Amino acid sequence: MNLESELHAEYTRYRTRRWFFKDCGVGLAGIAAADLLASTAGAAPKAENPLLPKRSHYPAKAKRIIYLFMGGAPSHLELFDNKPALTQWDGKLPPADLLKGYRAAFINPNSTLLAPKYKFGRHGQSGAEISELLPHTAKLADDLTIVKSMKTDAFNHAPAQILMSTGAQIFGRPSFGAWTLYGLGSENQDLPGYVVMQSGAKGPSGGMSNFGCGFLPTVYQGVPFRSSGEPVLYLSNPQGITKTTQRNTLDVLKQLNEERLGVMGDPEIASRINSFELAYRMQQTAPEVMDISQEPQHILDMYGAKPGEASFANNCLLARRLIESGVRFVQLFHEAWDHHGGLTKGLKDQCGLTDQPCAALVRDLKQRGLLEDTIVIWGGEFGRTPMVQGGNDGRDHHPNAFTMWFAGGGLKPGLTLGATDEFGFNVTEDPVHVHDLHATLLHLMGFEHTKLAVKFQGLDMRLTNVHGELVPKMLA
């Protein structure tokens, strides 16, 4: 039996039971059943907007999030985790005890060690070590929370990205953005509460599951926007369709959907009603918010943004405009960091595209008073091996240790947390697992991570699964 047949059969059984108890009940039990059903069988209920603002468990430090997802996994060993020992061991085999029980994704673990390709310097009063490839980010050293002790469970892109995005390596779980929107709602009812934009060579390896809603209603999933052309595909009316025709059509659709909602009680019908109405309102608001040509020239120059082009720089400026307009969660995917070979040129190219706009975003939020209650996240799904791949100019996937940075929203500025061994292979101080990171970020958004849960298939499901510990050292 296919799904459509199963749904029809279940609906038929539902109607039969309801009719029997309502119209064929006898005695006191029948009267009671008829009275109970009559109270719920009246006019179709009006669909409530699931994106209205909601209260968190306790007062939050942050109200919104911008997630700069560096898909493909940037090398921490060239960008943030300086390891002079790798220069001394360049071309030599790693110590045998370092690799005991280790599994690599694609290379022989006994490959020789590779010296860092770029130099590091200390910056700001905090003295954070940052690569010469990131001169703009380096100027923000005292505003950043740099975590050099990140750990994950997956060493291939798709499962690692989905784990970072949803707390699980399997498909079908709500994303971090979806959980945030589910818990807090949105501050702008004329735009989606969760917006996604993409740049780089391709989309994220984990696909749309990175910003999906899983078992939550679809109204909480990320909505893809574009930084050039129409902000959302098919948002404009076809030729010949007037505003009056469109509004009349939507009114009829809403009435039919609300009648169906009253019969079925399916939250997806409420999501459909909300989606139609939101799309109608977005026709007015989205083009204006996405028009960066309205920005002063000095702001465009600060980001390196150019109106009309599709770029990571444009996306960063748009992210600021979106959260300024009340969007709760903006996620920028830049899938371009998978340097199994061509590491030297690849890192230089990608840092050239992303360093200036990332730093500009933090500075811009700060000067507008938005950084205080906005969390900015920068990082990929895992790190890269200290061992060489691709001749002498590449690194393999590495889940044992990697670096991410954060800014704003109650995080401790000027902090470098954690450490790795002399090769950047294993975490040696203050390990922060992906689940711990999620628990900490939810805490800053006002949630006790064990209580932000939904019953699904008999289990209380949450972003941190059955794991996750708060990392107090990250907090201001």
mmCIF file of N, CA and C in Angstrom, residues 226-317:
data_model
loop_
_atom_site.group_PDB
_atom_site.id
_atom_site.type_symbol
_atom_site.label_atom_id
_atom_site.label_comp_id
_atom_site.label_asym_id
_atom_site.label_seq_id
_atom_site.Cartn_x
_atom_site.Cartn_y
_atom_site.Cartn_z
ATOM 1 N N ARG A 226 18.603 34.373 -2.565
ATOM 2 C CA ARG A 226 19.698 34.609 -3.506
ATOM 3 C C ARG A 226 20.182 36.045 -3.359
ATOM 4 N N SER A 227 21.483 36.233 -3.572
ATOM 5 C CA SER A 227 22.062 37.566 -3.397
ATOM 6 C C SER A 227 22.045 38.393 -4.671
ATOM 7 N N SER A 228 21.551 37.819 -5.773
ATOM 8 C CA SER A 228 21.401 38.589 -7.015
ATOM 9 C C SER A 228 20.145 38.110 -7.721
ATOM 10 N N GLY A 229 19.601 38.972 -8.589
ATOM 11 C CA GLY A 229 18.352 38.631 -9.259
ATOM 12 C C GLY A 229 17.197 38.641 -8.269
ATOM 13 N N GLU A 230 16.166 37.838 -8.569
ATOM 14 C CA GLU A 230 15.053 37.732 -7.632
ATOM 15 C C GLU A 230 15.547 37.098 -6.340
ATOM 16 N N PRO A 231 15.241 37.678 -5.169
ATOM 17 C CA PRO A 231 15.727 37.111 -3.915
ATOM 18 C C PRO A 231 15.197 35.713 -3.647
ATOM 19 N N VAL A 232 13.961 35.442 -4.072
ATOM 20 C CA VAL A 232 13.362 34.116 -3.923
ATOM 21 C C VAL A 232 12.737 33.745 -5.264
ATOM 22 N N LEU A 233 13.078 32.565 -5.774
ATOM 23 C CA LEU A 233 12.542 32.141 -7.064
ATOM 24 C C LEU A 233 11.023 32.006 -7.013
ATOM 25 N N TYR A 234 10.376 32.414 -8.097
ATOM 26 C CA TYR A 234 8.930 32.270 -8.288
ATOM 27 C C TYR A 234 8.122 33.096 -7.277
ATOM 28 N N LEU A 235 8.734 34.134 -6.718
ATOM 29 C CA LEU A 235 8.001 34.974 -5.771
ATOM 30 C C LEU A 235 7.114 35.979 -6.497
ATOM 31 N N SER A 236 7.539 36.410 -7.678
ATOM 32 C CA SER A 236 6.767 37.395 -8.434
ATOM 33 C C SER A 236 5.560 36.746 -9.105
ATOM 34 N N ASN A 237 4.510 37.529 -9.315
ATOM 35 C CA ASN A 237 3.316 37.031 -9.999
ATOM 36 C C ASN A 237 3.581 36.818 -11.484
ATOM 37 N N PRO A 238 2.982 35.772 -12.080
ATOM 38 C CA PRO A 238 3.091 35.608 -13.536
ATOM 39 C C PRO A 238 2.415 36.765 -14.256
ATOM 40 N N GLN A 239 2.784 36.977 -15.490
ATOM 41 C CA GLN A 239 2.203 38.059 -16.277
ATOM 42 C C GLN A 239 0.693 37.853 -16.401
ATOM 43 N N GLY A 240 -0.055 38.914 -16.174
ATOM 44 C CA GLY A 240 -1.504 38.832 -16.293
ATOM 45 C C GLY A 240 -2.228 38.581 -14.983
ATOM 46 N N ILE A 241 -1.491 38.252 -13.926
ATOM 47 C CA ILE A 241 -2.098 38.019 -12.610
ATOM 48 C C ILE A 241 -1.997 39.309 -11.800
ATOM 49 N N THR A 242 -3.151 39.909 -11.516
ATOM 50 C CA THR A 242 -3.166 41.164 -10.770
ATOM 51 C C THR A 242 -3.128 40.880 -9.275
ATOM 52 N N LYS A 243 -2.867 41.935 -8.498
ATOM 53 C CA LYS A 243 -2.873 41.814 -7.044
ATOM 54 C C LYS A 243 -4.252 41.397 -6.531
ATOM 55 N N THR A 244 -5.292 41.931 -7.158
ATOM 56 C CA THR A 244 -6.650 41.595 -6.730
ATOM 57 C C THR A 244 -6.947 40.123 -6.968
ATOM 58 N N THR A 245 -6.573 39.632 -8.155
ATOM 59 C CA THR A 245 -6.777 38.209 -8.462
ATOM 60 C C THR A 245 -6.000 37.330 -7.484
ATOM 61 N N GLN A 246 -4.762 37.721 -7.243
ATOM 62 C CA GLN A 246 -3.936 36.938 -6.319
ATOM 63 C C GLN A 246 -4.548 36.911 -4.923
ATOM 64 N N ARG A 247 -4.973 38.073 -4.417
ATOM 65 C CA ARG A 247 -5.538 38.133 -3.073
ATOM 66 C C ARG A 247 -6.820 37.312 -2.961
ATOM 67 N N ASN A 248 -7.688 37.405 -3.984
ATOM 68 C CA ASN A 248 -8.918 36.622 -3.966
ATOM 69 C C ASN A 248 -8.627 35.123 -3.976
ATOM 70 N N THR A 249 -7.632 34.737 -4.775
ATOM 71 C CA THR A 249 -7.257 33.323 -4.837
ATOM 72 C C THR A 249 -6.731 32.837 -3.493
ATOM 73 N N LEU A 250 -5.873 33.637 -2.867
ATOM 74 C CA LEU A 250 -5.314 33.260 -1.567
ATOM 75 C C LEU A 250 -6.397 33.176 -0.499
ATOM 76 N N ASP A 251 -7.387 34.054 -0.570
ATOM 77 C CA ASP A 251 -8.468 34.018 0.422
ATOM 78 C C ASP A 251 -9.261 32.721 0.319
ATOM 79 N N VAL A 252 -9.517 32.281 -0.915
ATOM 80 C CA VAL A 252 -10.246 31.025 -1.101
ATOM 81 C C VAL A 252 -9.401 29.841 -0.625
ATOM 82 N N LEU A 253 -8.123 29.854 -0.986
ATOM 83 C CA LEU A 253 -7.238 28.780 -0.542
ATOM 84 C C LEU A 253 -7.160 28.718 0.980
ATOM 85 N N LYS A 254 -7.087 29.880 1.605
ATOM 86 C CA LYS A 254 -7.017 29.914 3.064
ATOM 87 C C LYS A 254 -8.277 29.335 3.678
ATOM 88 N N GLN A 255 -9.437 29.694 3.129
ATOM 89 C CA GLN A 255 -10.691 29.175 3.654
ATOM 90 C C GLN A 255 -10.747 27.650 3.526
ATOM 91 N N LEU A 256 -10.366 27.128 2.357
ATOM 92 C CA LEU A 256 -10.384 25.681 2.143
ATOM 93 C C LEU A 256 -9.400 24.974 3.071
ATOM 94 N N ASN A 257 -8.210 25.550 3.214
ATOM 95 C CA ASN A 257 -7.208 24.931 4.089
ATOM 96 C C ASN A 257 -7.645 24.963 5.551
ATOM 97 N N GLU A 258 -8.287 26.049 5.986
ATOM 98 C CA GLU A 258 -8.748 26.124 7.366
ATOM 99 C C GLU A 258 -9.861 25.121 7.632
ATOM 100 N N GLU A 259 -10.725 24.897 6.633
ATOM 101 C CA GLU A 259 -11.754 23.869 6.785
ATOM 102 C C GLU A 259 -11.111 22.495 6.920
ATOM 103 N N ARG A 260 -10.104 22.245 6.113
ATOM 104 C CA ARG A 260 -9.408 20.955 6.179
ATOM 105 C C ARG A 260 -8.655 20.812 7.501
ATOM 106 N N LEU A 261 -8.066 21.913 7.967
ATOM 107 C CA LEU A 261 -7.367 21.896 9.252
ATOM 108 C C LEU A 261 -8.322 21.523 10.376
ATOM 109 N N GLY A 262 -9.564 22.019 10.311
ATOM 110 C CA GLY A 262 -10.539 21.696 11.336
ATOM 111 C C GLY A 262 -10.903 20.232 11.357
ATOM 112 N N VAL A 263 -10.837 19.583 10.199
ATOM 113 C CA VAL A 263 -11.160 18.150 10.119
ATOM 114 C C VAL A 263 -9.975 17.283 10.532
ATOM 115 N N MET A 264 -8.804 17.614 10.017
ATOM 116 C CA MET A 264 -7.637 16.756 10.193
ATOM 117 C C MET A 264 -6.763 17.140 11.386
ATOM 118 N N GLY A 265 -6.719 18.437 11.708
ATOM 119 C CA GLY A 265 -5.832 18.870 12.785
ATOM 120 C C GLY A 265 -4.363 18.708 12.465
ATOM 121 N N ASP A 266 -4.018 18.661 11.174
ATOM 122 C CA ASP A 266 -2.634 18.426 10.751
ATOM 123 C C ASP A 266 -1.851 19.745 10.797
ATOM 124 N N PRO A 267 -0.769 19.841 11.592
ATOM 125 C CA PRO A 267 -0.009 21.092 11.660
ATOM 126 C C PRO A 267 0.606 21.491 10.329
ATOM 127 N N GLU A 268 0.789 20.540 9.412
ATOM 128 C CA GLU A 268 1.331 20.885 8.105
ATOM 129 C C GLU A 268 0.368 21.754 7.314
ATOM 130 N N ILE A 269 -0.937 21.606 7.572
ATOM 131 C CA ILE A 269 -1.911 22.462 6.894
ATOM 132 C C ILE A 269 -1.765 23.891 7.401
ATOM 133 N N ALA A 270 -1.547 24.043 8.706
ATOM 134 C CA ALA A 270 -1.301 25.375 9.261
ATOM 135 C C ALA A 270 -0.033 25.970 8.663
ATOM 136 N N SER A 271 0.995 25.130 8.462
ATOM 137 C CA SER A 271 2.232 25.601 7.837
ATOM 138 C C SER A 271 1.979 26.060 6.410
ATOM 139 N N ARG A 272 1.112 25.336 5.695
ATOM 140 C CA ARG A 272 0.808 25.702 4.311
ATOM 141 C C ARG A 272 0.102 27.058 4.260
ATOM 142 N N ILE A 273 -0.865 27.265 5.175
ATOM 143 C CA ILE A 273 -1.567 28.543 5.224
ATOM 144 C C ILE A 273 -0.579 29.667 5.474
ATOM 145 N N ASN A 274 0.305 29.460 6.456
ATOM 146 C CA ASN A 274 1.292 30.485 6.796
ATOM 147 C C ASN A 274 2.240 30.757 5.630
ATOM 148 N N SER A 275 2.624 29.710 4.896
ATOM 149 C CA SER A 275 3.561 29.873 3.781
ATOM 150 C C SER A 275 2.956 30.719 2.673
ATOM 151 N N PHE A 276 1.690 30.463 2.334
ATOM 152 C CA PHE A 276 1.024 31.261 1.297
ATOM 153 C C PHE A 276 0.957 32.733 1.703
ATOM 154 N N GLU A 277 0.567 32.976 2.946
ATOM 155 C CA GLU A 277 0.419 34.359 3.404
ATOM 156 C C GLU A 277 1.776 35.053 3.511
ATOM 157 N N LEU A 278 2.788 34.317 3.984
ATOM 158 C CA LEU A 278 4.129 34.892 4.096
ATOM 159 C C LEU A 278 4.677 35.254 2.721
ATOM 160 N N ALA A 279 4.479 34.358 1.741
ATOM 161 C CA ALA A 279 4.957 34.633 0.385
ATOM 162 C C ALA A 279 4.307 35.890 -0.172
ATOM 163 N N TYR A 280 3.032 36.081 0.121
ATOM 164 C CA TYR A 280 2.319 37.280 -0.341
ATOM 165 C C TYR A 280 2.941 38.542 0.260
ATOM 166 N N ARG A 281 3.224 38.498 1.559
ATOM 167 C CA ARG A 281 3.822 39.674 2.201
ATOM 168 C C ARG A 281 5.263 39.890 1.747
ATOM 169 N N MET A 282 5.978 38.792 1.471
ATOM 170 C CA MET A 282 7.372 38.895 1.041
ATOM 171 C C MET A 282 7.522 39.594 -0.300
ATOM 172 N N GLN A 283 6.486 39.551 -1.124
ATOM 173 C CA GLN A 283 6.577 40.226 -2.419
ATOM 174 C C GLN A 283 6.877 41.713 -2.260
ATOM 175 N N GLN A 284 6.462 42.274 -1.137
ATOM 176 C CA GLN A 284 6.731 43.676 -0.864
ATOM 177 C C GLN A 284 8.040 43.884 -0.106
ATOM 178 N N THR A 285 8.299 43.029 0.891
ATOM 179 C CA THR A 285 9.415 43.267 1.809
ATOM 180 C C THR A 285 10.746 42.713 1.324
ATOM 181 N N ALA A 286 10.731 41.509 0.740
ATOM 182 C CA ALA A 286 12.001 40.857 0.388
ATOM 183 C C ALA A 286 12.834 41.657 -0.610
ATOM 184 N N PRO A 287 12.278 42.131 -1.719
ATOM 185 C CA PRO A 287 13.112 42.883 -2.668
ATOM 186 C C PRO A 287 13.777 44.101 -2.037
ATOM 187 N N GLU A 288 13.070 44.781 -1.142
ATOM 188 C CA GLU A 288 13.646 45.972 -0.514
ATOM 189 C C GLU A 288 14.789 45.603 0.426
ATOM 190 N N VAL A 289 14.588 44.571 1.260
ATOM 191 C CA VAL A 289 15.622 44.157 2.203
ATOM 192 C C VAL A 289 16.854 43.641 1.459
ATOM 193 N N MET A 290 16.648 42.974 0.331
ATOM 194 C CA MET A 290 17.756 42.356 -0.399
ATOM 195 C C MET A 290 18.446 43.311 -1.368
ATOM 196 N N ASP A 291 18.030 44.558 -1.409
ATOM 197 C CA ASP A 291 18.624 45.537 -2.327
ATOM 198 C C ASP A 291 19.774 46.262 -1.625
ATOM 199 N N ILE A 292 20.995 45.738 -1.781
ATOM 200 C CA ILE A 292 22.134 46.344 -1.085
ATOM 201 C C ILE A 292 22.605 47.628 -1.752
ATOM 202 N N SER A 293 22.041 47.965 -2.912
ATOM 203 C CA SER A 293 22.413 49.234 -3.545
ATOM 204 C C SER A 293 21.964 50.433 -2.701
ATOM 205 N N GLN A 294 21.074 50.190 -1.732
ATOM 206 C CA GLN A 294 20.645 51.250 -0.824
ATOM 207 C C GLN A 294 21.709 51.593 0.215
ATOM 208 N N GLU A 295 22.719 50.737 0.352
ATOM 209 C CA GLU A 295 23.758 50.941 1.358
ATOM 210 C C GLU A 295 24.722 52.046 0.923
ATOM 211 N N PRO A 296 25.252 52.829 1.867
ATOM 212 C CA PRO A 296 26.273 53.830 1.537
ATOM 213 C C PRO A 296 27.511 53.171 0.918
ATOM 214 N N GLN A 297 28.227 53.913 0.116
ATOM 215 C CA GLN A 297 29.380 53.352 -0.571
ATOM 216 C C GLN A 297 30.435 52.868 0.410
ATOM 217 N N HIS A 298 30.617 53.578 1.533
ATOM 218 C CA HIS A 298 31.665 53.162 2.472
ATOM 219 C C HIS A 298 31.328 51.818 3.127
ATOM 220 N N ILE A 299 30.045 51.496 3.246
ATOM 221 C CA ILE A 299 29.656 50.185 3.784
ATOM 222 C C ILE A 299 29.910 49.097 2.740
ATOM 223 N N LEU A 300 29.552 49.373 1.494
ATOM 224 C CA LEU A 300 29.845 48.424 0.416
ATOM 225 C C LEU A 300 31.339 48.150 0.326
ATOM 226 N N ASP A 301 32.136 49.196 0.445
ATOM 227 C CA ASP A 301 33.591 49.042 0.372
ATOM 228 C C ASP A 301 34.122 48.251 1.565
ATOM 229 N N MET A 302 33.533 48.464 2.727
ATOM 230 C CA MET A 302 33.988 47.756 3.923
ATOM 231 C C MET A 302 33.825 46.248 3.758
ATOM 232 N N TYR A 303 32.708 45.832 3.168
ATOM 233 C CA TYR A 303 32.457 44.407 2.931
ATOM 234 C C TYR A 303 33.153 43.894 1.669
ATOM 235 N N GLY A 304 33.430 44.783 0.744
ATOM 236 C CA GLY A 304 33.867 44.348 -0.577
ATOM 237 C C GLY A 304 32.686 43.869 -1.411
ATOM 238 N N ALA A 305 31.494 44.397 -1.114
ATOM 239 C CA ALA A 305 30.267 43.964 -1.781
ATOM 240 C C ALA A 305 30.006 44.794 -3.034
ATOM 241 N N LYS A 306 29.411 44.145 -4.043
ATOM 242 C CA LYS A 306 29.070 44.815 -5.297
ATOM 243 C C LYS A 306 27.630 44.475 -5.660
ATOM 244 N N PRO A 307 26.739 45.468 -5.626
ATOM 245 C CA PRO A 307 25.329 45.215 -5.956
ATOM 246 C C PRO A 307 25.174 44.518 -7.299
ATOM 247 N N GLY A 308 24.260 43.545 -7.330
ATOM 248 C CA GLY A 308 23.983 42.836 -8.575
ATOM 249 C C GLY A 308 24.807 41.588 -8.781
ATOM 250 N N GLU A 309 25.861 41.405 -7.986
ATOM 251 C CA GLU A 309 26.692 40.210 -8.115
ATOM 252 C C GLU A 309 26.323 39.185 -7.043
ATOM 253 N N ALA A 310 26.593 37.928 -7.332
ATOM 254 C CA ALA A 310 26.425 36.864 -6.348
ATOM 255 C C ALA A 310 27.789 36.604 -5.713
ATOM 256 N N SER A 311 27.917 36.836 -4.414
ATOM 257 C CA SER A 311 29.209 36.667 -3.761
ATOM 258 C C SER A 311 29.019 36.457 -2.269
ATOM 259 N N PHE A 312 30.044 35.916 -1.634
ATOM 260 C CA PHE A 312 30.016 35.762 -0.181
ATOM 261 C C PHE A 312 29.971 37.126 0.492
ATOM 262 N N ALA A 313 30.670 38.109 -0.064
ATOM 263 C CA ALA A 313 30.665 39.459 0.504
ATOM 264 C C ALA A 313 29.252 40.043 0.503
ATOM 265 N N ASN A 314 28.555 39.902 -0.626
ATOM 266 C CA ASN A 314 27.169 40.370 -0.680
ATOM 267 C C ASN A 314 26.301 39.653 0.350
ATOM 268 N N ASN A 315 26.524 38.335 0.507
ATOM 269 C CA ASN A 315 25.726 37.558 1.453
ATOM 270 C C ASN A 315 25.938 38.035 2.890
ATOM 271 N N CYS A 316 27.181 38.390 3.232
ATOM 272 C CA CYS A 316 27.451 38.885 4.585
ATOM 273 C C CYS A 316 26.713 40.198 4.848
ATOM 274 N N LEU A 317 26.728 41.097 3.862
ATOM 275 C CA LEU A 317 26.007 42.357 4.025
ATOM 276 C C LEU A 317 24.501 42.103 4.109
#
